[in-house]
Amino acid sequence: MEKQFPKNVRQIGNVSDSPKIYVEDYVDTFLNQLCDKTEEEPQGAFLIGEKGMTDGQDCVYISGALKISDIKREGNKVDLPEETMEKAMKECKEYFGNKALLGWCLIFPGHAMAVDEQMASVHEKQFPEENSIFVIKDPKEKEELFFAYKYKDLMQINGHYVYYEKNPDMQNYMISTRKENKVTPSEPVADRAAKDFRNLVREKLEKSDQKQNNKVLYAASTLLLVVILVIGVTMVNNYDKIKAVQTSIEKLSASVAGEGTTKTDEKVTAGEEKNSVNEEDIQEAVGNAYDAEEGIYTVQKGDTLASISKKIYGDLSQVNAIKKMNGLSNGNLIYIGQKLLLP
């Protein structure tokens, strides 16, 4: 099946060139974090994803990135050793399954924002496929240039898209290698527009969920009133029973009106009543979902940030901290199997 264009995108520069390049938001975040960690020596990342045709256009979808373990440098010349490429292939399969190495990103302090002959030679040797990608970034200014390998040369692409979607592979890689790479999903993103973009998408998803919940509540309320009406008609000749129906209607109406807050109130009350738990209580509550040594919790069916905070800490006090550490704005946006860093 032909891949569809991502729905939630923001445009960077002029995107009239071919191929169309799409970079997932977590990858964009990761590359910017590498810039923050780059001092004097060059660093880089391999770009992971897939290529293909979408609506008759050549497209490259970059959904993952792996930090380059070793970049050889001699003066202003860089190289990628064969053992580095072999390691990248293994890590790509480990973290990203069947996705392929599409190219690389180089962060080179003090180097001009341009491709020199040595860089082009390295790229041609390691990524000779048509439409493979090379990115060069300035670690201080966060400026970047994209190039696609076409016609046996690296041709500059003047614009690309950043897109947002669930990306558990990249998130898990960032969490699993946070100590080695010294970057995690919780670190601030230098590109403020990226944060604003992700928040905008989340708000849209939240509004969509709210509309869906309202529809369900409306349907349930309508069904309830129909049932009450039928009961009322069959009992119209019995005054005492009519009074009973009236009382039931009042109680049910009050119940429907308060349904939206009852569960939340119960959670808050439960959280206030229990302010602490011991380690045995935590283990019993979460089973194998929580790795205390690494501070990682794997989301289970029915979990929210509130329920996770209550299971681990005994109350709701850590909800905001969990949100901040994982770049989340709403507990309803987590999904089964997602790994969360806990404070």
mmCIF file of C-alpha atoms in Angstrom:
data_model
loop_
_atom_site.group_PDB
_atom_site.id
_atom_site.type_symbol
_atom_site.label_atom_id
_atom_site.label_comp_id
_atom_site.label_asym_id
_atom_site.label_seq_id
_atom_site.Cartn_x
_atom_site.Cartn_y
_atom_site.Cartn_z
ATOM 1 C CA MET A 1 0.000 0.000 0.000
ATOM 2 C CA GLU A 2 1.280 3.457 -0.915
ATOM 3 C CA LYS A 3 2.273 5.536 2.111
ATOM 4 C CA GLN A 4 0.064 8.517 2.925
ATOM 5 C CA PHE A 5 1.369 12.009 3.604
ATOM 6 C CA PRO A 6 1.557 12.745 7.366
ATOM 7 C CA LYS A 7 -1.441 14.788 8.521
ATOM 8 C CA ASN A 8 0.194 16.911 11.230
ATOM 9 C CA VAL A 9 3.090 18.793 9.648
ATOM 10 C CA ARG A 10 4.853 22.138 9.724
ATOM 11 C CA GLN A 11 6.883 23.451 6.842
ATOM 12 C CA ILE A 12 10.516 24.568 7.080
ATOM 13 C CA GLY A 13 11.758 26.633 4.119
ATOM 14 C CA ASN A 14 10.814 26.181 0.478
ATOM 15 C CA VAL A 15 9.568 22.628 -0.110
ATOM 16 C CA SER A 16 9.333 22.722 -3.888
ATOM 17 C CA ASP A 17 12.397 20.495 -4.385
ATOM 18 C CA SER A 18 12.420 16.725 -4.870
ATOM 19 C CA PRO A 19 12.472 14.490 -2.914
ATOM 20 C CA LYS A 20 10.062 15.743 -0.267
ATOM 21 C CA ILE A 21 11.740 15.222 3.101
ATOM 22 C CA TYR A 22 9.674 14.532 6.237
ATOM 23 C CA VAL A 23 11.420 14.499 9.649
ATOM 24 C CA GLU A 24 9.497 13.210 12.693
ATOM 25 C CA ASP A 25 9.421 15.611 15.643
ATOM 26 C CA TYR A 26 11.291 13.297 18.063
ATOM 27 C CA VAL A 27 14.130 13.029 15.515
ATOM 28 C CA ASP A 28 14.226 16.804 15.149
ATOM 29 C CA THR A 29 14.364 17.090 18.950
ATOM 30 C CA PHE A 30 17.159 14.498 19.193
ATOM 31 C CA LEU A 31 19.340 16.255 16.600
ATOM 32 C CA ASN A 32 18.921 19.588 18.383
ATOM 33 C CA GLN A 33 19.852 17.947 21.691
ATOM 34 C CA LEU A 34 23.021 16.563 20.083
ATOM 35 C CA CYS A 35 23.851 20.123 19.037
ATOM 36 C CA ASP A 36 23.583 21.188 22.686
ATOM 37 C CA LYS A 37 26.059 18.446 23.676
ATOM 38 C CA THR A 38 28.568 19.167 20.900
ATOM 39 C CA GLU A 39 31.620 21.111 22.064
ATOM 40 C CA GLU A 40 34.816 20.972 19.986
ATOM 41 C CA GLU A 41 34.747 17.559 18.334
ATOM 42 C CA PRO A 42 32.236 16.763 15.571
ATOM 43 C CA GLN A 43 29.257 14.566 16.384
ATOM 44 C CA GLY A 44 26.558 13.107 14.239
ATOM 45 C CA ALA A 45 23.636 10.757 13.809
ATOM 46 C CA PHE A 46 22.531 8.168 11.294
ATOM 47 C CA LEU A 47 19.097 8.870 9.844
ATOM 48 C CA ILE A 48 16.567 6.006 9.875
ATOM 49 C CA GLY A 49 13.322 5.596 7.944
ATOM 50 C CA GLU A 50 11.959 4.759 4.530
ATOM 51 C CA LYS A 51 11.738 6.112 0.982
ATOM 52 C CA GLY A 52 8.964 5.807 -1.547
ATOM 53 C CA MET A 53 6.437 7.414 -3.853
ATOM 54 C CA THR A 54 3.424 9.262 -2.418
ATOM 55 C CA ASP A 55 0.894 10.720 -4.870
ATOM 56 C CA GLY A 56 3.502 10.485 -7.617
ATOM 57 C CA GLN A 57 6.190 12.340 -5.641
ATOM 58 C CA ASP A 58 9.520 11.020 -4.359
ATOM 59 C CA CYS A 59 9.432 11.200 -0.543
ATOM 60 C CA VAL A 60 11.846 10.421 2.271
ATOM 61 C CA TYR A 61 10.378 9.791 5.739
ATOM 62 C CA ILE A 62 12.950 10.093 8.552
ATOM 63 C CA SER A 63 11.384 8.554 11.669
ATOM 64 C CA GLY A 64 14.501 7.615 13.646
ATOM 65 C CA ALA A 65 18.094 8.567 14.408
ATOM 66 C CA LEU A 66 21.091 6.820 15.968
ATOM 67 C CA LYS A 67 24.012 8.696 17.447
ATOM 68 C CA ILE A 68 27.213 7.963 15.495
ATOM 69 C CA SER A 69 29.549 6.176 17.897
ATOM 70 C CA ASP A 70 32.787 7.267 16.254
ATOM 71 C CA ILE A 71 33.656 9.931 13.674
ATOM 72 C CA LYS A 72 37.279 9.977 12.567
ATOM 73 C CA ARG A 73 38.692 13.465 12.162
ATOM 74 C CA GLU A 74 41.906 14.740 10.596
ATOM 75 C CA GLY A 75 41.891 18.512 10.603
ATOM 76 C CA ASN A 76 38.776 19.570 8.705
ATOM 77 C CA LYS A 77 38.269 16.108 7.209
ATOM 78 C CA VAL A 78 35.909 13.499 8.664
ATOM 79 C CA ASP A 79 35.317 9.830 7.940
ATOM 80 C CA LEU A 80 32.980 7.026 9.022
ATOM 81 C CA PRO A 81 34.944 3.832 9.831
ATOM 82 C CA GLU A 82 33.553 0.498 8.679
ATOM 83 C CA GLU A 83 33.149 -0.729 12.265
ATOM 84 C CA THR A 84 30.988 2.332 12.957
ATOM 85 C CA MET A 85 28.760 1.453 10.002
ATOM 86 C CA GLU A 86 28.494 -2.175 11.138
ATOM 87 C CA LYS A 87 27.468 -1.084 14.641
ATOM 88 C CA ALA A 88 24.873 1.271 13.160
ATOM 89 C CA MET A 89 23.329 -1.552 11.138
ATOM 90 C CA LYS A 90 22.947 -3.704 14.262
ATOM 91 C CA GLU A 91 21.473 -0.850 16.321
ATOM 92 C CA CYS A 92 19.094 0.043 13.505
ATOM 93 C CA LYS A 93 17.694 -3.488 13.497
ATOM 94 C CA GLU A 94 17.561 -3.592 17.308
ATOM 95 C CA TYR A 95 15.662 -0.328 17.792
ATOM 96 C CA PHE A 96 13.879 0.259 14.480
ATOM 97 C CA GLY A 97 13.184 -3.208 13.050
ATOM 98 C CA ASN A 98 12.910 -3.186 9.261
ATOM 99 C CA LYS A 99 13.585 0.535 8.817
ATOM 100 C CA ALA A 100 16.702 1.395 6.784
ATOM 101 C CA LEU A 101 19.690 3.713 7.125
ATOM 102 C CA LEU A 102 18.805 6.669 4.873
ATOM 103 C CA GLY A 103 21.824 8.882 5.445
ATOM 104 C CA TRP A 104 23.561 10.854 8.154
ATOM 105 C CA CYS A 105 23.685 14.165 9.979
ATOM 106 C CA LEU A 106 26.972 15.902 10.808
ATOM 107 C CA ILE A 107 27.360 18.489 13.563
ATOM 108 C CA PHE A 108 30.742 20.122 12.972
ATOM 109 C CA PRO A 109 31.736 23.060 15.232
ATOM 110 C CA GLY A 110 33.595 25.812 13.376
ATOM 111 C CA HIS A 111 33.024 24.276 9.950
ATOM 112 C CA ALA A 112 31.355 26.239 7.181
ATOM 113 C CA MET A 113 27.714 25.363 6.476
ATOM 114 C CA ALA A 114 28.595 23.666 3.208
ATOM 115 C CA VAL A 115 29.500 20.249 1.829
ATOM 116 C CA ASP A 116 33.170 19.820 1.041
ATOM 117 C CA GLU A 117 34.772 17.216 -1.182
ATOM 118 C CA GLN A 118 35.629 14.885 1.710
ATOM 119 C CA MET A 119 32.072 14.844 3.072
ATOM 120 C CA ALA A 120 30.692 14.144 -0.391
ATOM 121 C CA SER A 121 33.161 11.289 -0.804
ATOM 122 C CA VAL A 122 32.185 9.737 2.548
ATOM 123 C CA HIS A 123 28.499 9.995 1.694
ATOM 124 C CA GLU A 124 28.923 8.453 -1.759
ATOM 125 C CA LYS A 125 30.856 5.564 -0.251
ATOM 126 C CA GLN A 126 28.413 4.747 2.561
ATOM 127 C CA PHE A 127 25.081 5.908 1.078
ATOM 128 C CA PRO A 128 25.242 5.541 -2.715
ATOM 129 C CA GLU A 129 21.473 5.036 -3.112
ATOM 130 C CA GLU A 130 19.387 7.644 -4.955
ATOM 131 C CA ASN A 131 17.763 10.179 -2.603
ATOM 132 C CA SER A 132 19.867 9.266 0.410
ATOM 133 C CA ILE A 133 20.085 12.223 2.793
ATOM 134 C CA PHE A 134 22.909 14.292 4.289
ATOM 135 C CA VAL A 135 22.316 17.026 6.872
ATOM 136 C CA ILE A 136 24.904 19.456 8.210
ATOM 137 C CA LYS A 137 24.090 21.460 11.344
ATOM 138 C CA ASP A 138 25.643 24.411 13.141
ATOM 139 C CA PRO A 139 25.639 23.500 16.885
ATOM 140 C CA LYS A 140 25.479 27.111 18.085
ATOM 141 C CA GLU A 141 22.923 28.669 15.764
ATOM 142 C CA LYS A 142 20.958 25.417 15.211
ATOM 143 C CA GLU A 143 21.006 26.196 11.490
ATOM 144 C CA GLU A 144 20.856 23.223 9.149
ATOM 145 C CA LEU A 145 21.132 22.356 5.485
ATOM 146 C CA PHE A 146 19.583 19.284 3.843
ATOM 147 C CA PHE A 147 21.093 17.523 0.832
ATOM 148 C CA ALA A 148 19.822 14.613 -1.286
ATOM 149 C CA TYR A 149 22.129 12.350 -3.272
ATOM 150 C CA LYS A 150 21.011 12.692 -6.907
ATOM 151 C CA TYR A 151 22.840 12.442 -10.224
ATOM 152 C CA LYS A 152 26.000 11.224 -8.399
ATOM 153 C CA ASP A 153 26.149 14.402 -6.323
ATOM 154 C CA LEU A 154 24.764 15.927 -3.138
ATOM 155 C CA MET A 155 22.103 18.432 -4.190
ATOM 156 C CA GLN A 156 20.841 20.960 -1.666
ATOM 157 C CA ILE A 157 17.146 20.705 -0.696
ATOM 158 C CA ASN A 158 15.820 24.115 0.290
ATOM 159 C CA GLY A 159 13.005 22.982 2.556
ATOM 160 C CA HIS A 160 11.514 20.064 4.445
ATOM 161 C CA TYR A 161 8.624 19.139 6.734
ATOM 162 C CA VAL A 162 8.603 18.277 10.421
ATOM 163 C CA TYR A 163 5.720 15.957 11.252
ATOM 164 C CA TYR A 164 4.226 14.614 14.469
ATOM 165 C CA GLU A 165 2.912 11.118 15.168
ATOM 166 C CA LYS A 166 3.288 8.431 17.811
ATOM 167 C CA ASN A 167 6.892 7.311 17.578
ATOM 168 C CA PRO A 168 7.572 4.696 20.291
ATOM 169 C CA ASP A 169 10.710 3.367 18.531
ATOM 170 C CA MET A 170 12.497 6.721 18.687
ATOM 171 C CA GLN A 171 11.224 7.491 22.163
ATOM 172 C CA ASN A 172 12.419 4.095 23.449
ATOM 173 C CA TYR A 173 15.822 4.625 21.839
ATOM 174 C CA MET A 174 16.201 8.022 23.525
ATOM 175 C CA ILE A 175 15.220 6.559 26.906
ATOM 176 C CA SER A 176 17.373 3.416 26.579
ATOM 177 C CA THR A 177 20.518 5.346 25.564
ATOM 178 C CA ARG A 178 19.985 8.473 27.675
ATOM 179 C CA LYS A 179 23.002 7.780 29.905
ATOM 180 C CA GLU A 180 25.334 6.983 27.019
ATOM 181 C CA ASN A 181 24.139 9.817 24.754
ATOM 182 C CA LYS A 182 23.353 12.234 27.599
ATOM 183 C CA VAL A 183 20.083 13.239 25.956
ATOM 184 C CA THR A 184 16.517 12.256 26.870
ATOM 185 C CA PRO A 185 12.987 13.178 25.800
ATOM 186 C CA SER A 186 12.718 15.306 28.958
ATOM 187 C CA GLU A 187 15.361 17.860 27.952
ATOM 188 C CA PRO A 188 14.088 21.195 26.594
ATOM 189 C CA VAL A 189 13.919 21.616 22.831
ATOM 190 C CA ALA A 190 15.910 24.583 21.568
ATOM 191 C CA ASP A 191 13.515 25.099 18.651
ATOM 192 C CA ARG A 192 10.552 26.680 20.409
ATOM 193 C CA ALA A 193 8.402 26.233 17.318
ATOM 194 C CA ALA A 194 8.740 22.458 17.666
ATOM 195 C CA LYS A 195 7.276 22.559 21.170
ATOM 196 C CA ASP A 196 4.463 24.860 20.114
ATOM 197 C CA PHE A 197 3.716 22.552 17.190
ATOM 198 C CA ARG A 198 3.572 19.417 19.372
ATOM 199 C CA ASN A 199 1.341 21.184 21.910
ATOM 200 C CA LEU A 200 -0.998 22.342 19.133
ATOM 201 C CA VAL A 201 -1.367 18.783 17.859
ATOM 202 C CA ARG A 202 -2.043 17.487 21.359
ATOM 203 C CA GLU A 203 -4.719 20.126 21.896
ATOM 204 C CA LYS A 204 -6.406 19.002 18.674
ATOM 205 C CA LEU A 205 -6.291 15.369 19.837
ATOM 206 C CA GLU A 206 -7.698 16.319 23.241
ATOM 207 C CA LYS A 207 -10.579 18.237 21.641
ATOM 208 C CA SER A 208 -11.283 15.247 19.400
ATOM 209 C CA ASP A 209 -11.358 12.918 22.426
ATOM 210 C CA GLN A 210 -13.662 15.336 24.270
ATOM 211 C CA LYS A 211 -16.082 15.456 21.335
ATOM 212 C CA GLN A 212 -16.138 11.652 21.223
ATOM 213 C CA ASN A 213 -16.825 11.462 24.963
ATOM 214 C CA ASN A 214 -19.636 14.020 24.629
ATOM 215 C CA LYS A 215 -21.249 11.937 21.880
ATOM 216 C CA VAL A 216 -21.148 8.809 24.050
ATOM 217 C CA LEU A 217 -22.607 10.677 27.030
ATOM 218 C CA TYR A 218 -25.357 12.191 24.857
ATOM 219 C CA ALA A 219 -26.294 8.773 23.432
ATOM 220 C CA ALA A 220 -26.406 7.211 26.894
ATOM 221 C CA SER A 221 -28.526 10.063 28.255
ATOM 222 C CA THR A 222 -30.977 9.791 25.348
ATOM 223 C CA LEU A 223 -31.363 6.043 25.852
ATOM 224 C CA LEU A 224 -31.918 6.572 29.568
ATOM 225 C CA LEU A 225 -34.681 9.125 28.988
ATOM 226 C CA VAL A 226 -36.424 6.844 26.470
ATOM 227 C CA VAL A 227 -36.443 4.001 28.989
ATOM 228 C CA ILE A 228 -37.850 6.321 31.648
ATOM 229 C CA LEU A 229 -40.537 7.565 29.252
ATOM 230 C CA VAL A 230 -41.652 4.003 28.461
ATOM 231 C CA ILE A 231 -41.856 3.175 32.134
ATOM 232 C CA GLY A 232 -43.804 6.355 32.790
ATOM 233 C CA VAL A 233 -46.376 5.636 30.071
ATOM 234 C CA THR A 234 -47.079 2.134 31.370
ATOM 235 C CA MET A 235 -47.674 3.495 34.834
ATOM 236 C CA VAL A 236 -49.731 6.565 33.930
ATOM 237 C CA ASN A 237 -52.844 5.366 35.822
ATOM 238 C CA ASN A 238 -51.081 4.794 39.083
ATOM 239 C CA TYR A 239 -50.432 8.008 40.980
ATOM 240 C CA ASP A 240 -48.115 6.463 43.547
ATOM 241 C CA LYS A 241 -45.999 4.850 40.844
ATOM 242 C CA ILE A 242 -45.904 8.109 38.904
ATOM 243 C CA LYS A 243 -44.482 9.801 41.999
ATOM 244 C CA ALA A 244 -41.884 7.043 42.178
ATOM 245 C CA VAL A 245 -40.982 7.601 38.511
ATOM 246 C CA GLN A 246 -40.633 11.317 39.153
ATOM 247 C CA THR A 247 -38.252 10.643 42.033
ATOM 248 C CA SER A 248 -36.230 8.231 39.876
ATOM 249 C CA ILE A 249 -35.992 10.808 37.086
ATOM 250 C CA GLU A 250 -34.643 13.394 39.503
ATOM 251 C CA LYS A 251 -32.038 10.990 40.849
ATOM 252 C CA LEU A 252 -30.977 9.787 37.379
ATOM 253 C CA SER A 253 -30.771 13.345 36.054
ATOM 254 C CA ALA A 254 -28.503 14.292 38.955
ATOM 255 C CA SER A 255 -26.402 11.192 38.275
ATOM 256 C CA VAL A 256 -25.995 12.031 34.551
ATOM 257 C CA ALA A 257 -25.097 15.627 35.379
ATOM 258 C CA GLY A 258 -22.400 14.549 37.810
ATOM 259 C CA GLU A 259 -21.023 11.579 35.853
ATOM 260 C CA GLY A 260 -18.270 13.580 34.204
ATOM 261 C CA THR A 261 -16.645 14.446 37.509
ATOM 262 C CA THR A 262 -17.416 11.448 39.711
ATOM 263 C CA LYS A 263 -14.459 9.314 38.641
ATOM 264 C CA THR A 264 -12.029 12.192 38.888
ATOM 265 C CA ASP A 265 -13.351 13.119 42.335
ATOM 266 C CA GLU A 266 -12.974 9.506 43.459
ATOM 267 C CA LYS A 267 -9.368 9.438 42.229
ATOM 268 C CA VAL A 268 -8.519 12.682 44.007
ATOM 269 C CA THR A 269 -10.190 11.499 47.223
ATOM 270 C CA ALA A 270 -8.354 8.193 47.050
ATOM 271 C CA GLY A 271 -5.113 10.014 46.444
ATOM 272 C CA GLU A 272 -5.676 12.325 49.413
ATOM 273 C CA GLU A 273 -6.499 9.472 51.752
ATOM 274 C CA LYS A 274 -3.285 7.586 50.994
ATOM 275 C CA ASN A 275 -0.166 9.731 51.008
ATOM 276 C CA SER A 276 2.513 7.051 51.116
ATOM 277 C CA VAL A 277 3.154 3.428 50.225
ATOM 278 C CA ASN A 278 6.010 1.066 50.934
ATOM 279 C CA GLU A 279 8.069 -0.780 48.334
ATOM 280 C CA GLU A 280 6.046 -3.990 48.749
ATOM 281 C CA ASP A 281 2.824 -2.092 47.988
ATOM 282 C CA ILE A 282 4.384 -0.603 44.854
ATOM 283 C CA GLN A 283 5.610 -3.976 43.613
ATOM 284 C CA GLU A 284 2.210 -5.552 44.226
ATOM 285 C CA ALA A 285 0.441 -2.706 42.422
ATOM 286 C CA VAL A 286 2.602 -2.512 39.303
ATOM 287 C CA GLY A 287 4.062 -6.007 38.916
ATOM 288 C CA ASN A 288 6.758 -5.994 36.214
ATOM 289 C CA ALA A 289 5.630 -2.692 34.703
ATOM 290 C CA TYR A 290 8.058 -0.589 36.766
ATOM 291 C CA ASP A 291 11.832 -0.855 36.621
ATOM 292 C CA ALA A 292 12.796 0.976 39.819
ATOM 293 C CA GLU A 293 16.533 0.840 39.091
ATOM 294 C CA GLU A 294 16.159 2.569 35.729
ATOM 295 C CA GLY A 295 13.168 4.671 36.766
ATOM 296 C CA ILE A 296 11.127 3.505 33.760
ATOM 297 C CA TYR A 297 7.436 2.571 33.838
ATOM 298 C CA THR A 298 5.767 0.654 30.987
ATOM 299 C CA VAL A 299 2.196 1.828 30.427
ATOM 300 C CA GLN A 300 -0.449 -0.841 31.071
ATOM 301 C CA LYS A 301 -4.065 -1.100 29.901
ATOM 302 C CA GLY A 302 -6.244 1.481 31.647
ATOM 303 C CA ASP A 303 -3.326 3.595 32.901
ATOM 304 C CA THR A 304 -3.428 7.391 33.150
ATOM 305 C CA LEU A 305 -0.753 9.666 34.578
ATOM 306 C CA ALA A 306 -2.925 10.010 37.676
ATOM 307 C CA SER A 307 -3.218 6.242 38.196
ATOM 308 C CA ILE A 308 0.522 5.757 37.609
ATOM 309 C CA SER A 309 1.373 8.464 40.151
ATOM 310 C CA LYS A 310 -1.004 6.875 42.646
ATOM 311 C CA LYS A 311 0.437 3.361 42.136
ATOM 312 C CA ILE A 312 4.073 4.446 42.433
ATOM 313 C CA TYR A 313 3.893 7.316 44.919
ATOM 314 C CA GLY A 314 0.608 6.722 46.721
ATOM 315 C CA ASP A 315 -0.982 10.007 45.649
ATOM 316 C CA LEU A 316 -1.412 12.345 42.656
ATOM 317 C CA SER A 317 1.469 14.674 43.539
ATOM 318 C CA GLN A 318 3.797 13.497 40.744
ATOM 319 C CA VAL A 319 1.452 13.874 37.746
ATOM 320 C CA ASN A 320 2.954 17.197 36.632
ATOM 321 C CA ALA A 321 6.498 15.905 37.143
ATOM 322 C CA ILE A 322 5.785 12.855 34.944
ATOM 323 C CA LYS A 323 4.282 15.128 32.285
ATOM 324 C CA LYS A 324 7.364 17.364 32.314
ATOM 325 C CA MET A 325 9.880 14.512 32.168
ATOM 326 C CA ASN A 326 8.182 12.920 29.150
ATOM 327 C CA GLY A 327 7.030 16.010 27.259
ATOM 328 C CA LEU A 328 3.354 15.166 27.800
ATOM 329 C CA SER A 329 0.458 17.584 28.205
ATOM 330 C CA ASN A 330 -2.346 15.109 28.997
ATOM 331 C CA GLY A 331 -2.442 11.667 30.562
ATOM 332 C CA ASN A 332 -5.057 10.539 28.047
ATOM 333 C CA LEU A 333 -2.423 10.646 25.278
ATOM 334 C CA ILE A 334 -0.300 7.793 26.638
ATOM 335 C CA TYR A 335 -0.669 4.348 25.089
ATOM 336 C CA ILE A 336 -0.146 0.718 26.106
ATOM 337 C CA GLY A 337 3.509 -0.308 25.984
ATOM 338 C CA GLN A 338 4.859 3.259 26.072
ATOM 339 C CA LYS A 339 7.891 3.718 28.342
ATOM 340 C CA LEU A 340 7.752 6.687 30.705
ATOM 341 C CA LEU A 341 10.567 8.165 32.765
ATOM 342 C CA LEU A 342 9.489 8.649 36.389
ATOM 343 C CA PRO A 343 10.913 11.246 38.811
#
